[in-house]
mmCIF file of C-alpha atoms in Angstrom:
data_model
loop_
_atom_site.group_PDB
_atom_site.id
_atom_site.type_symbol
_atom_site.label_atom_id
_atom_site.label_comp_id
_atom_site.label_asym_id
_atom_site.label_seq_id
_atom_site.Cartn_x
_atom_site.Cartn_y
_atom_site.Cartn_z
ATOM 1 C CA UNK A 1 0.000 0.000 0.000
ATOM 2 C CA UNK A 2 1.432 3.363 -1.054
ATOM 3 C CA UNK A 3 2.361 5.986 1.525
ATOM 4 C CA UNK A 4 2.216 9.709 1.050
ATOM 5 C CA UNK A 5 4.210 12.689 2.247
ATOM 6 C CA UNK A 6 7.837 13.424 1.613
ATOM 7 C CA UNK A 7 10.117 10.738 0.288
ATOM 8 C CA UNK A 8 13.003 9.504 2.371
ATOM 9 C CA UNK A 9 16.471 10.945 1.870
ATOM 10 C CA UNK A 10 17.489 14.552 1.403
ATOM 11 C CA UNK A 11 14.500 16.874 1.416
ATOM 12 C CA UNK A 12 14.160 19.210 -1.560
ATOM 13 C CA UNK A 13 14.777 22.877 -0.931
ATOM 14 C CA UNK A 14 11.794 25.213 -0.518
ATOM 15 C CA UNK A 15 10.931 27.354 -3.548
ATOM 16 C CA UNK A 16 9.672 30.905 -3.789
ATOM 17 C CA UNK A 17 6.237 31.677 -5.170
ATOM 18 C CA UNK A 18 7.651 32.795 -8.514
ATOM 19 C CA UNK A 19 9.900 29.721 -8.716
ATOM 20 C CA UNK A 20 6.924 27.469 -8.036
ATOM 21 C CA UNK A 21 4.790 29.215 -10.646
ATOM 22 C CA UNK A 22 7.462 28.861 -13.330
ATOM 23 C CA UNK A 23 8.502 25.398 -12.158
ATOM 24 C CA UNK A 24 5.013 23.940 -12.500
ATOM 25 C CA UNK A 25 5.124 24.906 -16.170
ATOM 26 C CA UNK A 26 8.716 23.919 -16.921
ATOM 27 C CA UNK A 27 9.524 21.118 -14.434
ATOM 28 C CA UNK A 28 6.340 20.034 -12.633
ATOM 29 C CA UNK A 29 7.585 16.847 -10.967
ATOM 30 C CA UNK A 30 10.679 18.417 -9.406
ATOM 31 C CA UNK A 31 8.620 21.419 -8.338
ATOM 32 C CA UNK A 32 5.990 19.206 -6.734
ATOM 33 C CA UNK A 33 8.710 17.467 -4.708
ATOM 34 C CA UNK A 34 9.363 20.802 -3.010
ATOM 35 C CA UNK A 35 5.662 21.691 -2.786
ATOM 36 C CA UNK A 36 4.782 18.444 -1.007
ATOM 37 C CA UNK A 37 7.647 18.932 1.443
ATOM 38 C CA UNK A 38 6.687 22.553 2.116
ATOM 39 C CA UNK A 39 2.935 22.846 1.447
ATOM 40 C CA UNK A 40 2.238 26.556 1.071
ATOM 41 C CA UNK A 41 -0.998 27.283 -0.753
ATOM 42 C CA UNK A 42 -2.206 30.826 -0.013
ATOM 43 C CA UNK A 43 0.215 32.770 -2.223
ATOM 44 C CA UNK A 44 -0.370 30.541 -5.251
ATOM 45 C CA UNK A 45 -4.137 30.576 -4.776
ATOM 46 C CA UNK A 46 -4.149 34.373 -4.534
ATOM 47 C CA UNK A 47 -1.843 34.735 -7.550
ATOM 48 C CA UNK A 48 -3.886 32.413 -9.763
ATOM 49 C CA UNK A 49 -7.285 33.750 -8.683
ATOM 50 C CA UNK A 50 -6.187 37.363 -9.148
ATOM 51 C CA UNK A 51 -4.519 36.531 -12.464
ATOM 52 C CA UNK A 52 -7.688 34.927 -13.812
ATOM 53 C CA UNK A 53 -9.808 37.789 -12.467
ATOM 54 C CA UNK A 54 -7.651 40.389 -14.199
ATOM 55 C CA UNK A 55 -7.404 38.521 -17.502
ATOM 56 C CA UNK A 56 -10.971 37.286 -17.951
ATOM 57 C CA UNK A 57 -12.698 40.038 -16.003
ATOM 58 C CA UNK A 58 -10.623 42.695 -17.755
ATOM 59 C CA UNK A 59 -11.552 41.288 -21.160
ATOM 60 C CA UNK A 60 -15.257 41.369 -20.265
ATOM 61 C CA UNK A 61 -14.956 44.981 -19.103
ATOM 62 C CA UNK A 62 -14.032 46.046 -22.628
ATOM 63 C CA UNK A 63 -16.639 46.789 -25.299
ATOM 64 C CA UNK A 64 -15.248 43.949 -27.397
ATOM 65 C CA UNK A 65 -15.591 41.526 -24.502
ATOM 66 C CA UNK A 66 -19.110 42.676 -23.684
ATOM 67 C CA UNK A 67 -20.205 42.257 -27.311
ATOM 68 C CA UNK A 68 -18.585 38.814 -27.364
ATOM 69 C CA UNK A 69 -20.386 37.847 -24.136
ATOM 70 C CA UNK A 70 -23.717 39.081 -25.493
ATOM 71 C CA UNK A 71 -23.222 37.166 -28.744
ATOM 72 C CA UNK A 72 -22.322 33.984 -26.825
ATOM 73 C CA UNK A 73 -25.351 34.376 -24.573
ATOM 74 C CA UNK A 74 -27.712 34.910 -27.509
ATOM 75 C CA UNK A 75 -26.306 31.908 -29.390
ATOM 76 C CA UNK A 76 -26.220 29.586 -26.396
ATOM 77 C CA UNK A 77 -28.091 26.297 -27.009
ATOM 78 C CA UNK A 78 -29.936 26.960 -23.760
ATOM 79 C CA UNK A 79 -31.037 30.519 -24.534
ATOM 80 C CA UNK A 80 -34.055 29.610 -26.661
ATOM 81 C CA UNK A 81 -36.085 32.369 -28.271
ATOM 82 C CA UNK A 82 -35.022 35.720 -26.811
ATOM 83 C CA UNK A 83 -37.682 38.409 -26.612
ATOM 84 C CA UNK A 84 -36.991 42.104 -27.135
ATOM 85 C CA UNK A 85 -37.354 42.700 -23.395
ATOM 86 C CA UNK A 86 -34.868 39.929 -22.589
ATOM 87 C CA UNK A 87 -32.415 41.292 -25.162
ATOM 88 C CA UNK A 88 -32.632 44.757 -23.649
ATOM 89 C CA UNK A 89 -32.066 43.297 -20.177
ATOM 90 C CA UNK A 90 -28.987 41.422 -21.401
ATOM 91 C CA UNK A 91 -27.656 44.566 -23.039
ATOM 92 C CA UNK A 92 -28.057 46.449 -19.757
ATOM 93 C CA UNK A 93 -26.321 43.598 -17.933
ATOM 94 C CA UNK A 94 -23.323 43.397 -20.282
ATOM 95 C CA UNK A 95 -21.330 46.312 -18.763
ATOM 96 C CA UNK A 96 -21.390 44.576 -15.369
ATOM 97 C CA UNK A 97 -20.429 41.077 -16.491
ATOM 98 C CA UNK A 98 -16.723 41.790 -16.090
ATOM 99 C CA UNK A 99 -17.172 42.859 -12.473
ATOM 100 C CA UNK A 100 -19.239 39.748 -11.772
ATOM 101 C CA UNK A 101 -16.487 37.635 -13.301
ATOM 102 C CA UNK A 102 -13.894 39.216 -11.018
ATOM 103 C CA UNK A 103 -16.024 38.360 -7.976
ATOM 104 C CA UNK A 104 -16.538 34.838 -9.310
ATOM 105 C CA UNK A 105 -12.812 34.261 -9.733
ATOM 106 C CA UNK A 106 -11.921 35.646 -6.315
ATOM 107 C CA UNK A 107 -14.705 33.893 -4.392
ATOM 108 C CA UNK A 108 -15.963 30.812 -6.206
ATOM 109 C CA UNK A 109 -12.665 29.552 -7.646
ATOM 110 C CA UNK A 110 -11.226 28.911 -4.143
ATOM 111 C CA UNK A 111 -14.473 27.134 -3.200
ATOM 112 C CA UNK A 112 -14.240 24.917 -6.281
ATOM 113 C CA UNK A 113 -10.619 24.118 -5.426
ATOM 114 C CA UNK A 114 -11.660 23.074 -1.917
ATOM 115 C CA UNK A 115 -14.357 20.778 -3.341
ATOM 116 C CA UNK A 116 -11.960 19.165 -5.830
ATOM 117 C CA UNK A 117 -9.375 18.711 -3.091
ATOM 118 C CA UNK A 118 -11.943 17.134 -0.779
ATOM 119 C CA UNK A 119 -12.947 14.629 -3.470
ATOM 120 C CA UNK A 120 -9.328 13.671 -4.197
ATOM 121 C CA UNK A 121 -8.531 13.507 -0.475
ATOM 122 C CA UNK A 122 -11.438 11.106 0.075
ATOM 123 C CA UNK A 123 -10.461 8.923 -2.877
ATOM 124 C CA UNK A 124 -6.756 8.655 -2.131
ATOM 125 C CA UNK A 125 -6.922 8.588 1.657
ATOM 126 C CA UNK A 126 -10.175 6.797 2.460
ATOM 127 C CA UNK A 127 -10.467 4.543 -0.576
ATOM 128 C CA UNK A 128 -6.814 3.889 -1.446
ATOM 129 C CA UNK A 129 -5.233 4.029 2.009
ATOM 130 C CA UNK A 130 -3.038 7.095 1.605
ATOM 131 C CA UNK A 131 -2.078 9.259 4.579
ATOM 132 C CA UNK A 132 -1.533 12.737 3.139
ATOM 133 C CA UNK A 133 -2.971 15.704 4.962
ATOM 134 C CA UNK A 134 -5.769 17.751 3.425
ATOM 135 C CA UNK A 135 -3.405 20.731 3.354
ATOM 136 C CA UNK A 136 -0.994 18.769 1.163
ATOM 137 C CA UNK A 137 -3.746 17.688 -1.233
ATOM 138 C CA UNK A 138 -5.158 21.215 -1.404
ATOM 139 C CA UNK A 139 -1.691 22.620 -2.078
ATOM 140 C CA UNK A 140 -1.131 20.104 -4.889
ATOM 141 C CA UNK A 141 -4.450 21.033 -6.487
ATOM 142 C CA UNK A 142 -3.801 24.768 -6.191
ATOM 143 C CA UNK A 143 -0.383 24.426 -7.805
ATOM 144 C CA UNK A 144 -1.890 23.087 -11.025
ATOM 145 C CA UNK A 145 -3.343 26.601 -11.362
ATOM 146 C CA UNK A 146 -0.449 28.233 -13.262
ATOM 147 C CA UNK A 147 -1.429 26.177 -16.314
ATOM 148 C CA UNK A 148 -4.879 27.752 -16.185
ATOM 149 C CA UNK A 149 -3.370 31.228 -15.950
ATOM 150 C CA UNK A 150 -1.066 30.448 -18.870
ATOM 151 C CA UNK A 151 -4.117 29.289 -20.821
ATOM 152 C CA UNK A 152 -5.830 32.630 -20.334
ATOM 153 C CA UNK A 153 -2.654 34.543 -21.173
ATOM 154 C CA UNK A 154 -2.817 32.759 -24.527
ATOM 155 C CA UNK A 155 -6.591 32.800 -25.026
ATOM 156 C CA UNK A 156 -7.684 36.269 -23.897
ATOM 157 C CA UNK A 157 -5.615 38.274 -26.429
ATOM 158 C CA UNK A 158 -6.813 35.944 -29.202
ATOM 159 C CA UNK A 159 -10.425 36.326 -28.119
ATOM 160 C CA UNK A 160 -10.045 40.099 -28.005
ATOM 161 C CA UNK A 161 -8.775 40.297 -31.573
ATOM 162 C CA UNK A 162 -11.300 37.675 -32.739
ATOM 163 C CA UNK A 163 -14.152 39.336 -30.852
ATOM 164 C CA UNK A 164 -15.433 36.068 -29.470
ATOM 165 C CA UNK A 165 -15.757 34.026 -26.278
ATOM 166 C CA UNK A 166 -15.093 30.705 -28.009
ATOM 167 C CA UNK A 167 -11.839 29.004 -27.072
ATOM 168 C CA UNK A 168 -9.058 28.714 -29.631
ATOM 169 C CA UNK A 169 -7.382 25.852 -27.735
ATOM 170 C CA UNK A 170 -9.955 23.082 -28.146
ATOM 171 C CA UNK A 171 -9.757 20.196 -30.592
ATOM 172 C CA UNK A 172 -12.684 21.724 -32.492
ATOM 173 C CA UNK A 173 -10.302 24.186 -34.181
ATOM 174 C CA UNK A 174 -8.573 21.232 -35.860
ATOM 175 C CA UNK A 175 -11.769 20.138 -37.641
ATOM 176 C CA UNK A 176 -13.653 23.325 -38.522
ATOM 177 C CA UNK A 177 -15.487 21.532 -41.329
ATOM 178 C CA UNK A 178 -17.704 19.634 -38.869
ATOM 179 C CA UNK A 179 -21.298 20.925 -38.642
ATOM 180 C CA UNK A 180 -21.448 23.375 -35.740
ATOM 181 C CA UNK A 181 -24.374 21.635 -34.040
ATOM 182 C CA UNK A 182 -23.143 18.069 -34.571
ATOM 183 C CA UNK A 183 -22.208 15.837 -31.656
ATOM 184 C CA UNK A 184 -18.634 15.550 -32.956
ATOM 185 C CA UNK A 185 -18.172 19.319 -33.037
ATOM 186 C CA UNK A 186 -19.664 19.728 -29.561
ATOM 187 C CA UNK A 187 -17.461 16.950 -28.180
ATOM 188 C CA UNK A 188 -14.244 18.293 -29.695
ATOM 189 C CA UNK A 189 -15.203 21.730 -28.410
ATOM 190 C CA UNK A 190 -15.186 20.294 -24.895
ATOM 191 C CA UNK A 191 -11.607 18.974 -25.142
ATOM 192 C CA UNK A 192 -9.341 21.859 -24.221
ATOM 193 C CA UNK A 193 -5.630 21.210 -24.680
ATOM 194 C CA UNK A 194 -4.623 23.414 -21.768
ATOM 195 C CA UNK A 195 -7.057 21.603 -19.469
ATOM 196 C CA UNK A 196 -5.584 18.273 -20.557
ATOM 197 C CA UNK A 197 -2.138 19.668 -19.732
ATOM 198 C CA UNK A 198 -3.427 20.859 -16.350
ATOM 199 C CA UNK A 199 -4.828 17.411 -15.540
ATOM 200 C CA UNK A 200 -1.494 15.806 -16.448
ATOM 201 C CA UNK A 201 0.339 18.241 -14.156
ATOM 202 C CA UNK A 202 -2.152 17.523 -11.355
ATOM 203 C CA UNK A 203 -1.543 13.806 -11.892
ATOM 204 C CA UNK A 204 2.191 14.344 -11.387
ATOM 205 C CA UNK A 205 1.516 16.225 -8.166
ATOM 206 C CA UNK A 206 -0.724 13.482 -6.801
ATOM 207 C CA UNK A 207 1.820 10.864 -7.848
ATOM 208 C CA UNK A 208 4.564 12.674 -5.937
ATOM 209 C CA UNK A 209 2.345 13.174 -2.894
ATOM 210 C CA UNK A 210 1.135 9.571 -2.686
ATOM 211 C CA UNK A 211 4.323 8.009 -4.120
ATOM 212 C CA UNK A 212 2.440 6.310 -6.922
ATOM 213 C CA UNK A 213 2.945 6.050 -10.669
ATOM 214 C CA UNK A 214 1.715 9.027 -12.675
ATOM 215 C CA UNK A 215 0.217 7.068 -15.586
ATOM 216 C CA UNK A 216 -2.690 5.373 -13.747
ATOM 217 C CA UNK A 217 -3.648 8.628 -12.034
ATOM 218 C CA UNK A 218 -3.491 10.576 -15.296
ATOM 219 C CA UNK A 219 -5.522 7.915 -17.086
ATOM 220 C CA UNK A 220 -8.234 8.003 -14.419
ATOM 221 C CA UNK A 221 -8.476 11.816 -14.475
ATOM 222 C CA UNK A 222 -8.581 11.927 -18.270
ATOM 223 C CA UNK A 223 -11.267 9.231 -18.393
ATOM 224 C CA UNK A 224 -13.409 11.224 -15.971
ATOM 225 C CA UNK A 225 -12.835 14.328 -18.094
ATOM 226 C CA UNK A 226 -13.807 12.419 -21.255
ATOM 227 C CA UNK A 227 -17.007 11.123 -19.656
ATOM 228 C CA UNK A 228 -17.998 14.618 -18.556
ATOM 229 C CA UNK A 229 -17.196 15.959 -22.045
ATOM 230 C CA UNK A 230 -19.385 13.306 -23.701
ATOM 231 C CA UNK A 231 -22.306 14.031 -21.379
ATOM 232 C CA UNK A 232 -22.081 17.804 -21.835
ATOM 233 C CA UNK A 233 -21.692 17.485 -25.610
ATOM 234 C CA UNK A 234 -24.763 15.233 -25.764
ATOM 235 C CA UNK A 235 -26.822 17.667 -23.671
ATOM 236 C CA UNK A 236 -25.667 20.687 -25.698
ATOM 237 C CA UNK A 237 -26.455 18.896 -28.958
ATOM 238 C CA UNK A 238 -29.983 18.174 -27.814
ATOM 239 C CA UNK A 239 -30.571 21.642 -26.382
#
């Protein structure tokens, strides 16, 4: 049965916040060795949440972002027939969407991270017999965040110049000839390459923490992601 916490031998040196942020992108396994030994989560959580708030919220505070949000809302498969009154209400709401996004990133993102950490903690500790602390698991989850920030650093400028909310990093961009409302197009639109990268990085962190092989953990996370993508694509196709 696998044990968690720091491996025996010489402990890795602690890393600064900036070193951890860069290290997760360039050398995730070695960086996670230090993170598990010195689980500090607040600085990285604040950096990632604020980074996402500035990037996404800032985009939605611009006229281009507000028009893109309004277009996405009107063309949502769940919007149905929009009346003139509803359209006017959405137009009045658009200037405030960016501020709402900032609040969402600063408040709800940490809550989501706690929920994800709690699920992983229950699976690896209760079900698989690991003995990591919740703080360690939470810190591992939080430190996959730099990939998400990097994703938005890439996506937001593209969306600004394209005037759209649609992601340019999904597999759907590789097959633009597929009918927009087809199941295949919806499914490929759910597979984001940066999110796949983030799940692989998270798998490395969990592997370091619980001293397990990365491949089975990565496979399990990607399978769960694929199942969710299939379900969402099916629902969106039928909406």
